[in-house]
Structure formats: C-alpha cells, structure tokens
Short mmCIF file of C-alpha atoms in Angstrom, two decimals:
data_model
loop_
_atom_site.label_atom_id
_atom_site.label_comp_id
_atom_site.label_asym_id
_atom_site.label_seq_id
_atom_site.Cartn_x
_atom_site.Cartn_y
_atom_site.Cartn_z
CA MET A 36 40.20 -24.81 -134.28
CA ALA A 37 38.34 -26.93 -136.80
CA LYS A 38 40.49 -29.55 -138.48
CA VAL A 39 39.65 -30.50 -142.07
CA SER A 40 41.12 -32.99 -144.49
CA VAL A 41 42.92 -31.83 -147.63
CA TYR A 42 42.32 -33.87 -150.80
CA ASN A 43 44.09 -34.01 -154.12
CA MET A 44 42.36 -33.91 -157.50
CA ASP A 45 41.97 -37.70 -157.41
CA GLY A 46 39.89 -37.45 -154.25
CA LYS A 47 42.56 -38.96 -151.99
CA GLU A 48 43.32 -37.43 -148.60
CA VAL A 49 46.88 -36.08 -148.55
CA GLU A 50 46.98 -34.05 -145.32
CA SER A 51 44.87 -32.08 -142.87
CA ILE A 52 44.88 -28.40 -141.92
CA ASN A 53 43.50 -26.29 -139.08
CA LEU A 54 41.03 -23.54 -139.95
CA ASP A 55 41.34 -20.21 -138.16
CA ASP A 56 38.52 -19.75 -135.64
CA ALA A 57 38.54 -16.01 -136.34
CA VAL A 58 37.07 -16.78 -139.79
CA PHE A 59 35.72 -20.34 -139.78
CA GLY A 60 34.75 -20.62 -136.10
CA VAL A 61 32.75 -17.51 -135.24
CA GLU A 62 29.30 -17.37 -133.66
CA VAL A 63 26.78 -17.59 -136.52
CA ASN A 64 24.67 -14.43 -136.75
CA GLU A 65 21.61 -15.50 -138.74
CA HIS A 66 20.17 -11.99 -138.87
CA LEU A 67 23.28 -10.54 -140.56
CA VAL A 68 23.43 -13.49 -142.96
CA HIS A 69 19.79 -12.87 -143.90
CA MET A 70 20.44 -9.14 -144.39
CA ALA A 71 23.47 -9.83 -146.59
CA VAL A 72 21.44 -12.15 -148.83
CA VAL A 73 18.52 -9.70 -149.05
CA GLN A 74 20.93 -6.88 -149.88
CA GLN A 75 22.60 -8.80 -152.69
CA LEU A 76 19.28 -9.85 -154.24
CA ALA A 77 17.91 -6.30 -153.89
CA ASN A 78 21.03 -4.77 -155.44
CA ASN A 79 20.72 -7.16 -158.40
CA ARG A 80 17.18 -6.00 -159.20
CA GLN A 81 16.88 -3.79 -162.26
CA GLY A 82 13.92 -1.86 -160.90
CA THR A 83 12.82 -0.89 -164.41
CA GLN A 84 9.16 -2.03 -164.15
CA LYS A 85 6.63 0.54 -165.33
CA ALA A 86 2.90 0.75 -165.98
CA LYS A 87 0.74 3.74 -166.87
CA THR A 88 -1.61 5.44 -164.44
CA ARG A 89 -4.89 6.98 -165.64
CA SER A 90 -3.12 10.32 -166.17
CA GLU A 91 -0.60 8.73 -168.53
CA VAL A 92 -2.87 6.57 -170.72
CA ARG A 93 -3.67 8.14 -174.09
CA GLY A 94 -7.25 9.39 -174.54
CA GLY A 95 -10.10 9.78 -172.10
CA GLY A 96 -10.12 13.56 -172.10
CA ARG A 97 -13.84 13.85 -172.83
CA LYS A 98 -16.54 12.83 -170.37
CA PRO A 99 -18.10 9.68 -171.96
CA TRP A 100 -21.71 10.73 -171.20
CA ARG A 101 -23.52 13.40 -169.25
CA GLN A 102 -23.60 13.20 -165.47
CA LYS A 103 -27.31 12.54 -164.98
CA GLY A 104 -30.27 11.09 -166.78
CA THR A 105 -28.72 8.25 -168.78
CA GLY A 106 -29.28 5.37 -166.34
CA HIS A 107 -25.56 4.65 -166.35
CA ALA A 108 -23.27 5.16 -163.41
CA ARG A 109 -21.54 8.51 -163.59
CA GLN A 110 -18.17 8.43 -165.41
CA GLY A 111 -15.54 11.07 -165.95
CA SER A 112 -13.13 9.30 -168.30
CA ILE A 113 -12.91 6.12 -170.37
CA ARG A 114 -9.32 5.74 -169.09
CA ALA A 115 -10.34 5.28 -165.43
CA PRO A 116 -9.03 2.00 -163.91
CA GLN A 117 -12.38 0.18 -164.11
CA TRP A 118 -12.50 0.61 -167.90
CA THR A 119 -10.88 -1.76 -170.38
CA GLY A 120 -7.76 0.01 -171.60
CA GLY A 121 -7.77 2.26 -168.55
CA GLY A 122 -4.80 3.11 -166.34
CA VAL A 123 -3.48 1.01 -163.47
CA VAL A 124 -4.51 2.14 -159.99
CA PHE A 125 -1.17 1.96 -158.15
CA ALA A 126 1.10 1.53 -161.14
CA PRO A 127 4.72 0.47 -160.52
CA THR A 128 7.35 3.03 -161.44
CA PRO A 129 11.13 2.65 -161.94
CA ARG A 130 12.96 2.66 -158.61
CA ASP A 131 16.23 1.69 -157.00
CA TYR A 132 15.89 -1.26 -154.61
CA SER A 133 19.50 -1.26 -153.41
CA PHE A 134 20.47 -0.51 -149.83
CA LYS A 135 23.73 -0.35 -147.92
CA LEU A 136 25.27 -2.68 -145.36
CA ASN A 137 28.16 -1.55 -143.19
CA LYS A 138 31.57 -3.02 -143.93
CA LYS A 139 31.74 -4.70 -140.52
CA GLU A 140 28.30 -6.23 -141.02
CA LYS A 141 29.33 -7.63 -144.40
CA ARG A 142 32.47 -9.20 -142.95
CA ALA A 143 30.55 -10.68 -140.02
CA ALA A 144 27.92 -12.12 -142.36
CA LEU A 145 30.58 -13.72 -144.59
CA LYS A 146 32.34 -15.24 -141.59
CA SER A 147 29.02 -16.59 -140.33
CA ALA A 148 28.30 -18.18 -143.72
CA LEU A 149 31.76 -19.79 -143.84
CA THR A 150 31.38 -21.06 -140.27
CA SER A 151 27.96 -22.56 -141.06
CA ARG A 152 29.53 -24.54 -143.90
CA VAL A 153 32.18 -25.92 -141.52
CA LEU A 154 29.57 -26.83 -138.89
CA GLU A 155 27.47 -28.66 -141.51
CA ASN A 156 30.53 -30.50 -142.91
CA LYS A 157 29.88 -28.97 -146.32
CA ILE A 158 33.40 -27.71 -146.92
CA VAL A 159 36.01 -29.52 -149.04
CA VAL A 160 39.64 -28.38 -149.22
CA VAL A 161 41.77 -29.33 -152.23
CA ASP A 162 45.54 -29.05 -152.26
CA GLU A 163 45.40 -27.47 -155.73
CA LEU A 164 43.24 -27.18 -158.84
CA LYS A 165 45.44 -26.99 -161.91
CA MET A 166 44.58 -27.91 -165.49
CA ASP A 167 46.85 -27.96 -168.54
CA GLU A 168 43.97 -27.40 -170.94
CA ILE A 169 40.33 -26.35 -170.98
CA LYS A 170 38.43 -29.60 -170.59
CA THR A 171 34.95 -29.76 -169.03
CA LYS A 172 35.06 -33.55 -168.77
CA THR A 173 38.31 -33.45 -166.79
CA PHE A 174 36.89 -30.89 -164.36
CA ALA A 175 33.69 -32.94 -163.95
CA ASN A 176 35.82 -35.99 -163.12
CA VAL A 177 37.64 -34.00 -160.41
CA MET A 178 34.28 -33.02 -158.88
CA ASN A 179 33.16 -36.67 -159.00
CA ASN A 180 36.40 -37.73 -157.30
CA LEU A 181 35.66 -35.25 -154.52
CA ASN A 182 32.06 -36.55 -154.33
CA VAL A 183 30.68 -33.09 -155.04
CA ASP A 184 27.71 -32.17 -157.22
CA LYS A 185 26.33 -28.66 -156.64
CA ALA A 186 29.31 -26.62 -155.48
CA LEU A 187 30.91 -23.20 -155.26
CA VAL A 188 34.59 -23.59 -156.16
CA VAL A 189 36.79 -20.83 -154.70
CA LEU A 190 40.23 -20.27 -156.25
CA ALA A 191 43.11 -18.20 -154.92
CA ASP A 192 43.93 -16.94 -158.42
CA ASN A 193 41.80 -16.67 -161.52
CA ASP A 194 43.07 -19.79 -163.32
CA LYS A 195 41.57 -19.39 -166.81
CA ASN A 196 41.70 -23.10 -167.66
CA VAL A 197 39.86 -24.11 -164.48
CA VAL A 198 37.27 -21.32 -164.79
CA ALA A 199 36.58 -22.10 -168.47
CA SER A 200 36.39 -25.84 -167.80
CA ALA A 201 33.77 -25.33 -165.09
CA LYS A 202 31.72 -22.84 -167.08
CA ASN A 203 29.60 -25.41 -168.91
CA ILE A 204 28.61 -27.31 -165.76
CA PRO A 205 25.32 -25.76 -164.54
CA SER A 206 25.67 -26.97 -160.96
CA ILE A 207 29.19 -25.54 -160.49
CA LYS A 208 30.22 -21.93 -160.03
CA THR A 209 33.78 -20.65 -159.68
CA ALA A 210 34.83 -17.57 -157.73
CA SER A 211 38.03 -15.98 -156.53
CA THR A 212 38.68 -15.13 -152.88
CA GLU A 213 37.95 -11.45 -153.70
CA THR A 214 34.51 -12.14 -155.19
CA ILE A 215 32.98 -14.65 -152.76
CA ASN A 216 29.69 -13.60 -151.21
CA VAL A 217 27.20 -14.88 -148.65
CA TYR A 218 24.47 -15.67 -151.20
CA ASP A 219 26.65 -17.99 -153.30
CA ILE A 220 28.14 -19.72 -150.24
CA LEU A 221 24.63 -20.61 -149.04
CA LYS A 222 23.14 -21.32 -152.47
CA TYR A 223 25.44 -24.22 -153.32
CA ASN A 224 25.45 -27.50 -151.39
CA THR A 225 29.22 -27.66 -150.97
CA LEU A 226 32.00 -25.12 -150.65
CA VAL A 227 35.18 -26.29 -152.39
CA LEU A 228 38.30 -24.31 -151.50
CA THR A 229 41.85 -24.68 -152.66
CA LYS A 230 44.49 -24.64 -149.93
CA ASP A 231 45.76 -21.27 -151.16
CA ALA A 232 42.21 -19.88 -151.15
CA VAL A 233 41.81 -20.85 -147.48
CA LYS A 234 45.09 -19.06 -146.72
CA ASN A 235 43.99 -15.92 -148.59
CA ILE A 236 40.59 -15.81 -146.91
CA GLN A 237 42.15 -16.17 -143.47
CA GLU A 238 44.66 -13.40 -144.19
CA VAL A 239 41.95 -11.00 -145.39
CA TYR A 240 39.18 -11.68 -142.86
CA ALA A 241 40.99 -12.82 -139.71
#
C-alpha cells in the first residue's frame, strides 16, 4: 500500500493515510489509458465540418467550350475541382467520431491513471477544502500553500464556494468523484484530492 501525507489548507502535514492498492496500486496499462483519452477527445468532437463537392456547387451545368478544336484542354464543367470556385475533391461531411469503450476498460484506464500519479509523486491529499465565501484569492493562497500550480482538484461533494472560487484560475480545474476522467487526470501536473474524495473513489472503484 502506498502511504501519502495529508495536508491542511495551510500546507502543513497533519497525518498520513494508506491508499488502496486495488485503485492506486494497479499495474499501469498504457494502451487502455491511451484509448480512454482518444475516446474522450473523439466524443467531444462536433463533427459538423462540411464542404461542397462538384455536384453540390451552384452552376457548371453547361460545358464551358466544345470538346475539340479550341486548343484548350477538354472540360465538362466550370465547377470541377481544378477550377476556381469549383467543388472540393474529397469534401468532408458531417459525421459522428464517437466510439464506445467497455465499462471494465474504462475502470481499468482510470485506475491506471490514478496509479501513475501516485508513482510520479504527483498526488496531494488535503484533509478538507472548505470556504465560507467565494474568494478566488483565498483559494489561490491554498494552492500556493500546497505548492501546486496546474492541478485537478477532486472534491467529494460539489462545494459551491470552492468550485466558484477556483473557476477564475485558468490552471485549476475542479471535479467531483463522479466526474473524474483519465484525460483530466493526465492533463494537469498535480492531482489534489480531499480525504473524503479518496475514500469515495476507493469505495466506488476498489
């Protein structure tokens, strides 16, 4: 079992906890992690790109000149791809890029991502994150106390004051234990978890 320190909001170590190997100590499967990231990025794509082929461009119904005898190369339409204003050869059309990953694969990928953060010492556990008011400066000070800059902050419950306080900091993203994903875990330099969030994650994924 990996043992990590627990800090308070002032950045002082208050205790240490053991992380469950079933979640934070699995064998890292890089292929599944890669697939999970590709899936999330693919599912986020709108797929609404569109260009017109030669059959869809307005005009070009008449042959521009006769087939032979002009000295020009033969042409059938002024909307062919080689003409200015012509159609696109292999024009993109709207499509759905999303694909499915099995539930077990998703869970394994998430566990692998969490384990990689533990192995790289890029995980910080906080005893609690509570704020009496919405104050960006206060939240930024907490992150400075924890020596964290670009971080994903995972909360056990959706504390509105904490979420709103972190919203204006570009390098910080907040998430609940139900919404964490592989892409965000890997995108940010540090994973900051509250003690309750660690408990919830272990209960769900162990």
